[in-house]
Amino acid sequence: MKFWVLSDIDSAKFSSLKGIISKFALDYPRIKVELSVKTRETMWESLFLHLRDSNNPIADLIEIPHSWTDILSKLGMFSEMEKVLEGINLDKYPDFLYKGCGLQKDNVFFSLPWWMELYTLQYRLDMVKNISSDMATELKSWRGFLNVCEKIKKANKKKDFFVLENANPSGAISLYDVISCVWNRGGSLFMEDFNRAAISKREVVKGVEDFLKLAINGYLPLFKENYYESKGLLSEGLRAMVFTGRYYSSDRISEPLSEQHLIDDKKPVLEAALYPNIMRDGHFVSSANLAVTDDVKEIEEVKLFLKTLLSGHNLKTFTESFSVFPCLKTSIEGVIRLNKNYSVYRKILSRARMTPNIAAFPTYEFLMNRVLWDMSVKIAKNNYSSQEFVKKLIFIQSEVDYLMSLY
């Protein structure tokens, strides 16, 4: 049985998954699970190579972003989940995840939520406690957040210091990074009736540039090391804050920094706050789903392995390994109870907002990420042009609108 999963910034994901597969092999020695790791780009390419020519191999079980379910199920690539797991339904999952499963009116759906990210702003308490008399209030607004960034920047003159860690694995900026800022400005990726893209509208441009300016103003590094490494820059005191969809754990902050910390033998503490707001409606959440391809040969093998992956113990072990959230309601609550400061995630879940699961979105995201990569390079070279950026967005608008007219 072939299992394709998406690459991740944290290698702990794959170590944990290999452990689950090894235990599964002991219980079912006749079933061999072949694990392959693919980037979003190579996963997309592999799926469409198979679609064009069925002689090209495809996995039996794959991990996908939730927003791929619609287009791939419409192309006939996925099995109905109930044909794989009889009696399965979505009642055990938060309802905001349903659309990402490709749920139809007859309760047919084509992917199952596995794990998710809930996006927050996290900061080192020891590095910001003397910056503001009321940090919680300042960080509620984007203007207040920028004020805090400037104060932290002025207070730290270390070589290679940046206010924010860049948690993007590419070292650049992507759509997932900027989307909350777009919503902050009242913008949307698509028009309300989903007949056209809205990427070139003024509020979208302004929202994206709000985030780009974090790099332009020297608060956010581009193409540097990331804090998911074993001794990351947040841990070393070379970063004070990070936007991330993962919950923090003491393992991320492993090095006592100051002499006082060495005396007290205490690890620096991270606090989590909601993404700074202007007028955003909802909080950004993304999920990774599991789907069974329509070309599956041994459905019983996939059924047994899926049940193993989704068992409460394995789901807990897997998601804890790289600090993401399980999608099951009961499992989510278990994570939130770990720490009183995790209550911020309960607020996010109460007004969760996701990227749309529509046929044009994956292409939209690939095009947008390509442009944001180019703009990140321009910013790093100090020759970013807002006019050039807008021209590229207009090009994306025309490309996506054409695709949507075909669908």
PDB file of C-alpha atoms in Angstrom, residues 110-298:
ATOM      1  CA  PHE A 110     -14.263  12.558  -0.342  1.00  0.00           C
ATOM      2  CA  SER A 111     -11.634  13.385   2.278  1.00  0.00           C
ATOM      3  CA  LEU A 112     -11.354  13.137   6.032  1.00  0.00           C
ATOM      4  CA  PRO A 113      -9.801  15.829   8.287  1.00  0.00           C
ATOM      5  CA  TRP A 114      -6.547  14.668   9.890  1.00  0.00           C
ATOM      6  CA  TRP A 115      -4.762  17.596  11.530  1.00  0.00           C
ATOM      7  CA  MET A 116      -5.004  21.383  11.448  1.00  0.00           C
ATOM      8  CA  GLU A 117      -3.260  24.649  12.222  1.00  0.00           C
ATOM      9  CA  LEU A 118      -4.859  27.544  14.136  1.00  0.00           C
ATOM     10  CA  TYR A 119      -2.973  30.758  13.423  1.00  0.00           C
ATOM     11  CA  THR A 120      -1.853  33.035  16.259  1.00  0.00           C
ATOM     12  CA  LEU A 121       0.799  35.587  17.106  1.00  0.00           C
ATOM     13  CA  GLN A 122       3.195  34.180  19.719  1.00  0.00           C
ATOM     14  CA  TYR A 123       5.781  36.183  21.626  1.00  0.00           C
ATOM     15  CA  ARG A 124       8.528  35.651  24.184  1.00  0.00           C
ATOM     16  CA  LEU A 125       7.249  37.134  27.400  1.00  0.00           C
ATOM     17  CA  ASP A 126      10.734  37.966  28.674  1.00  0.00           C
ATOM     18  CA  MET A 127      11.499  40.002  25.553  1.00  0.00           C
ATOM     19  CA  VAL A 128       8.327  42.088  25.465  1.00  0.00           C
ATOM     20  CA  LYS A 129       7.296  42.530  29.113  1.00  0.00           C
ATOM     21  CA  ASN A 130       9.127  45.864  29.438  1.00  0.00           C
ATOM     22  CA  ILE A 131       8.098  47.082  25.987  1.00  0.00           C
ATOM     23  CA  SER A 132       4.470  47.924  26.772  1.00  0.00           C
ATOM     24  CA  SER A 133       2.445  48.510  29.924  1.00  0.00           C
ATOM     25  CA  ASP A 134      -0.524  46.753  28.310  1.00  0.00           C
ATOM     26  CA  MET A 135       0.787  44.292  25.750  1.00  0.00           C
ATOM     27  CA  ALA A 136      -2.507  42.412  25.390  1.00  0.00           C
ATOM     28  CA  THR A 137      -4.374  45.584  24.374  1.00  0.00           C
ATOM     29  CA  GLU A 138      -1.685  46.798  21.974  1.00  0.00           C
ATOM     30  CA  LEU A 139      -1.555  43.494  20.144  1.00  0.00           C
ATOM     31  CA  LYS A 140      -5.287  43.510  19.467  1.00  0.00           C
ATOM     32  CA  SER A 141      -4.872  46.065  16.671  1.00  0.00           C
ATOM     33  CA  TRP A 142      -2.525  46.057  13.695  1.00  0.00           C
ATOM     34  CA  ARG A 143      -1.338  49.582  14.501  1.00  0.00           C
ATOM     35  CA  GLY A 144      -0.601  48.574  18.071  1.00  0.00           C
ATOM     36  CA  PHE A 145       1.251  45.502  16.843  1.00  0.00           C
ATOM     37  CA  LEU A 146       3.431  47.661  14.571  1.00  0.00           C
ATOM     38  CA  ASN A 147       4.181  49.975  17.506  1.00  0.00           C
ATOM     39  CA  VAL A 148       5.301  46.985  19.555  1.00  0.00           C
ATOM     40  CA  CYS A 149       7.472  45.787  16.652  1.00  0.00           C
ATOM     41  CA  GLU A 150       9.217  49.150  16.441  1.00  0.00           C
ATOM     42  CA  LYS A 151       9.828  49.272  20.196  1.00  0.00           C
ATOM     43  CA  ILE A 152      11.285  45.763  20.215  1.00  0.00           C
ATOM     44  CA  LYS A 153      13.497  46.579  17.238  1.00  0.00           C
ATOM     45  CA  LYS A 154      14.896  49.681  18.958  1.00  0.00           C
ATOM     46  CA  ALA A 155      15.473  47.769  22.213  1.00  0.00           C
ATOM     47  CA  ASN A 156      17.501  44.983  20.582  1.00  0.00           C
ATOM     48  CA  LYS A 157      20.747  45.845  18.805  1.00  0.00           C
ATOM     49  CA  LYS A 158      22.147  42.322  18.518  1.00  0.00           C
ATOM     50  CA  LYS A 159      23.618  41.225  15.224  1.00  0.00           C
ATOM     51  CA  ASP A 160      21.112  39.296  13.103  1.00  0.00           C
ATOM     52  CA  PHE A 161      18.193  40.223  15.394  1.00  0.00           C
ATOM     53  CA  PHE A 162      14.703  40.473  13.869  1.00  0.00           C
ATOM     54  CA  VAL A 163      11.476  41.165  15.718  1.00  0.00           C
ATOM     55  CA  LEU A 164       9.575  38.357  13.985  1.00  0.00           C
ATOM     56  CA  GLU A 165      10.613  34.854  13.073  1.00  0.00           C
ATOM     57  CA  ASN A 166       9.699  33.786   9.551  1.00  0.00           C
ATOM     58  CA  ALA A 167       7.975  30.414  10.036  1.00  0.00           C
ATOM     59  CA  ASN A 168       7.523  29.904   6.293  1.00  0.00           C
ATOM     60  CA  PRO A 169       9.627  26.885   5.280  1.00  0.00           C
ATOM     61  CA  SER A 170      10.665  28.550   2.011  1.00  0.00           C
ATOM     62  CA  GLY A 171      12.054  31.584   3.806  1.00  0.00           C
ATOM     63  CA  ALA A 172       9.831  33.761   1.612  1.00  0.00           C
ATOM     64  CA  ILE A 173       6.207  34.913   2.063  1.00  0.00           C
ATOM     65  CA  SER A 174       3.195  32.900   0.895  1.00  0.00           C
ATOM     66  CA  LEU A 175      -0.574  33.224   0.603  1.00  0.00           C
ATOM     67  CA  TYR A 176      -1.095  31.567   3.981  1.00  0.00           C
ATOM     68  CA  ASP A 177       1.095  34.273   5.562  1.00  0.00           C
ATOM     69  CA  VAL A 178      -0.839  37.202   4.125  1.00  0.00           C
ATOM     70  CA  ILE A 179      -4.409  35.939   4.138  1.00  0.00           C
ATOM     71  CA  SER A 180      -5.269  37.222   7.639  1.00  0.00           C
ATOM     72  CA  CYS A 181      -4.058  40.684   6.626  1.00  0.00           C
ATOM     73  CA  VAL A 182      -6.299  40.538   3.537  1.00  0.00           C
ATOM     74  CA  TRP A 183      -9.265  39.737   5.791  1.00  0.00           C
ATOM     75  CA  ASN A 184      -8.109  42.515   8.135  1.00  0.00           C
ATOM     76  CA  ARG A 185      -8.724  44.987   5.342  1.00  0.00           C
ATOM     77  CA  GLY A 186     -12.174  43.557   4.604  1.00  0.00           C
ATOM     78  CA  GLY A 187     -10.842  41.864   1.483  1.00  0.00           C
ATOM     79  CA  SER A 188     -11.608  38.415   0.147  1.00  0.00           C
ATOM     80  CA  LEU A 189      -9.877  36.059  -2.263  1.00  0.00           C
ATOM     81  CA  PHE A 190     -13.024  35.660  -4.356  1.00  0.00           C
ATOM     82  CA  MET A 191     -16.196  37.606  -4.998  1.00  0.00           C
ATOM     83  CA  GLU A 192     -19.134  36.611  -2.809  1.00  0.00           C
ATOM     84  CA  ASP A 193     -20.807  34.500  -5.495  1.00  0.00           C
ATOM     85  CA  PHE A 194     -17.467  32.804  -6.370  1.00  0.00           C
ATOM     86  CA  ASN A 195     -17.815  33.661 -10.048  1.00  0.00           C
ATOM     87  CA  ARG A 196     -14.616  35.741 -10.141  1.00  0.00           C
ATOM     88  CA  ALA A 197     -11.401  36.264  -8.185  1.00  0.00           C
ATOM     89  CA  ALA A 198     -11.009  39.434  -6.135  1.00  0.00           C
ATOM     90  CA  ILE A 199      -7.213  39.448  -5.968  1.00  0.00           C
ATOM     91  CA  SER A 200      -6.662  42.808  -7.667  1.00  0.00           C
ATOM     92  CA  LYS A 201      -9.174  44.722  -5.516  1.00  0.00           C
ATOM     93  CA  ARG A 202      -7.734  47.578  -3.462  1.00  0.00           C
ATOM     94  CA  GLU A 203      -8.419  46.044  -0.041  1.00  0.00           C
ATOM     95  CA  VAL A 204      -6.688  42.809  -1.083  1.00  0.00           C
ATOM     96  CA  VAL A 205      -3.612  44.655  -2.368  1.00  0.00           C
ATOM     97  CA  LYS A 206      -3.456  46.759   0.803  1.00  0.00           C
ATOM     98  CA  GLY A 207      -3.865  43.692   2.996  1.00  0.00           C
ATOM     99  CA  VAL A 208      -1.043  41.791   1.292  1.00  0.00           C
ATOM    100  CA  GLU A 209       1.200  44.833   1.465  1.00  0.00           C
ATOM    101  CA  ASP A 210       0.502  45.179   5.195  1.00  0.00           C
ATOM    102  CA  PHE A 211       2.331  41.891   5.647  1.00  0.00           C
ATOM    103  CA  LEU A 212       5.009  42.596   3.030  1.00  0.00           C
ATOM    104  CA  LYS A 213       5.871  45.800   4.909  1.00  0.00           C
ATOM    105  CA  LEU A 214       6.914  43.710   7.910  1.00  0.00           C
ATOM    106  CA  ALA A 215       9.829  42.548   5.760  1.00  0.00           C
ATOM    107  CA  ILE A 216      10.322  45.916   4.053  1.00  0.00           C
ATOM    108  CA  ASN A 217      10.591  47.652   7.460  1.00  0.00           C
ATOM    109  CA  GLY A 218      13.085  45.102   8.753  1.00  0.00           C
ATOM    110  CA  TYR A 219      10.850  43.353  11.277  1.00  0.00           C
ATOM    111  CA  LEU A 220      10.604  40.027   9.416  1.00  0.00           C
ATOM    112  CA  PRO A 221      13.616  38.240   7.861  1.00  0.00           C
ATOM    113  CA  LEU A 222      13.503  36.638   4.443  1.00  0.00           C
ATOM    114  CA  PHE A 223      15.455  33.534   3.437  1.00  0.00           C
ATOM    115  CA  LYS A 224      16.914  32.970   6.919  1.00  0.00           C
ATOM    116  CA  GLU A 225      16.925  29.957   9.260  1.00  0.00           C
ATOM    117  CA  ASN A 226      13.627  29.053  10.919  1.00  0.00           C
ATOM    118  CA  TYR A 227      12.630  28.450  14.507  1.00  0.00           C
ATOM    119  CA  TYR A 228      11.546  24.851  13.946  1.00  0.00           C
ATOM    120  CA  GLU A 229      15.193  23.861  13.950  1.00  0.00           C
ATOM    121  CA  SER A 230      16.443  22.252  17.180  1.00  0.00           C
ATOM    122  CA  LYS A 231      18.127  25.456  18.358  1.00  0.00           C
ATOM    123  CA  GLY A 232      16.075  28.011  16.510  1.00  0.00           C
ATOM    124  CA  LEU A 233      16.519  31.744  16.546  1.00  0.00           C
ATOM    125  CA  LEU A 234      13.452  32.351  18.727  1.00  0.00           C
ATOM    126  CA  SER A 235      15.058  30.107  21.318  1.00  0.00           C
ATOM    127  CA  GLU A 236      18.365  31.965  21.107  1.00  0.00           C
ATOM    128  CA  GLY A 237      16.780  35.369  21.656  1.00  0.00           C
ATOM    129  CA  LEU A 238      17.382  36.534  18.104  1.00  0.00           C
ATOM    130  CA  ARG A 239      13.628  36.700  17.475  1.00  0.00           C
ATOM    131  CA  ALA A 240      10.874  37.933  19.798  1.00  0.00           C
ATOM    132  CA  MET A 241       7.638  36.914  18.043  1.00  0.00           C
ATOM    133  CA  VAL A 242       6.290  34.562  15.400  1.00  0.00           C
ATOM    134  CA  PHE A 243       3.087  34.092  13.407  1.00  0.00           C
ATOM    135  CA  THR A 244       2.352  30.381  13.389  1.00  0.00           C
ATOM    136  CA  GLY A 245      -0.500  27.908  13.108  1.00  0.00           C
ATOM    137  CA  ARG A 246       1.101  25.594  15.660  1.00  0.00           C
ATOM    138  CA  TYR A 247       0.738  25.717  19.380  1.00  0.00           C
ATOM    139  CA  TYR A 248       3.874  26.443  21.327  1.00  0.00           C
ATOM    140  CA  SER A 249       5.602  23.946  23.566  1.00  0.00           C
ATOM    141  CA  SER A 250       8.586  24.104  25.880  1.00  0.00           C
ATOM    142  CA  ASP A 251      10.564  22.044  23.367  1.00  0.00           C
ATOM    143  CA  ARG A 252      10.558  25.030  20.995  1.00  0.00           C
ATOM    144  CA  ILE A 253      12.195  27.267  23.596  1.00  0.00           C
ATOM    145  CA  SER A 254      15.048  25.148  24.854  1.00  0.00           C
ATOM    146  CA  GLU A 255      17.855  27.533  25.757  1.00  0.00           C
ATOM    147  CA  PRO A 256      17.946  29.757  28.865  1.00  0.00           C
ATOM    148  CA  LEU A 257      19.044  33.122  27.515  1.00  0.00           C
ATOM    149  CA  SER A 258      19.973  35.654  30.183  1.00  0.00           C
ATOM    150  CA  GLU A 259      22.159  35.299  33.268  1.00  0.00           C
ATOM    151  CA  GLN A 260      19.038  35.607  35.401  1.00  0.00           C
ATOM    152  CA  HIS A 261      17.473  32.696  33.496  1.00  0.00           C
ATOM    153  CA  LEU A 262      20.618  30.654  34.112  1.00  0.00           C
ATOM    154  CA  ILE A 263      20.368  31.396  37.831  1.00  0.00           C
ATOM    155  CA  ASP A 264      16.664  30.553  37.975  1.00  0.00           C
ATOM    156  CA  ASP A 265      17.090  27.607  35.567  1.00  0.00           C
ATOM    157  CA  LYS A 266      13.880  28.655  33.827  1.00  0.00           C
ATOM    158  CA  LYS A 267      13.011  28.437  30.165  1.00  0.00           C
ATOM    159  CA  PRO A 268      11.687  31.534  28.415  1.00  0.00           C
ATOM    160  CA  VAL A 269       7.893  31.589  28.249  1.00  0.00           C
ATOM    161  CA  LEU A 270       5.816  32.022  25.088  1.00  0.00           C
ATOM    162  CA  GLU A 271       2.407  33.673  25.120  1.00  0.00           C
ATOM    163  CA  ALA A 272      -0.167  33.255  22.347  1.00  0.00           C
ATOM    164  CA  ALA A 273      -2.458  36.046  21.146  1.00  0.00           C
ATOM    165  CA  LEU A 274      -5.065  36.349  18.429  1.00  0.00           C
ATOM    166  CA  TYR A 275      -3.816  37.669  15.099  1.00  0.00           C
ATOM    167  CA  PRO A 276      -3.785  41.525  15.355  1.00  0.00           C
ATOM    168  CA  ASN A 277      -7.025  42.812  13.899  1.00  0.00           C
ATOM    169  CA  ILE A 278      -8.361  45.736  11.899  1.00  0.00           C
ATOM    170  CA  MET A 279     -11.783  44.536  10.770  1.00  0.00           C
ATOM    171  CA  ARG A 280     -11.223  40.838  10.102  1.00  0.00           C
ATOM    172  CA  ASP A 281     -14.230  38.520  10.267  1.00  0.00           C
ATOM    173  CA  GLY A 282     -13.006  35.169  11.582  1.00  0.00           C
ATOM    174  CA  HIS A 283      -9.678  33.557  12.402  1.00  0.00           C
ATOM    175  CA  PHE A 284      -7.537  31.629   9.948  1.00  0.00           C
ATOM    176  CA  VAL A 285      -7.525  27.825  10.234  1.00  0.00           C
ATOM    177  CA  SER A 286      -6.153  25.300   7.729  1.00  0.00           C
ATOM    178  CA  SER A 287      -6.458  21.524   7.711  1.00  0.00           C
ATOM    179  CA  ALA A 288      -4.642  18.593   6.136  1.00  0.00           C
ATOM    180  CA  ASN A 289      -6.986  15.827   5.001  1.00  0.00           C
ATOM    181  CA  LEU A 290      -6.670  12.165   4.076  1.00  0.00           C
ATOM    182  CA  ALA A 291      -8.150  10.886   0.824  1.00  0.00           C
ATOM    183  CA  VAL A 292      -8.285   7.447  -0.767  1.00  0.00           C
ATOM    184  CA  THR A 293      -7.665   7.399  -4.498  1.00  0.00           C
ATOM    185  CA  ASP A 294     -10.186   5.814  -6.831  1.00  0.00           C
ATOM    186  CA  ASP A 295      -7.410   3.572  -8.155  1.00  0.00           C
ATOM    187  CA  VAL A 296      -6.959   1.773  -4.821  1.00  0.00           C
ATOM    188  CA  LYS A 297      -6.236  -1.929  -5.244  1.00  0.00           C
ATOM    189  CA  GLU A 298      -6.488  -3.302  -1.695  1.00  0.00           C
TER     190      GLU A 298
END
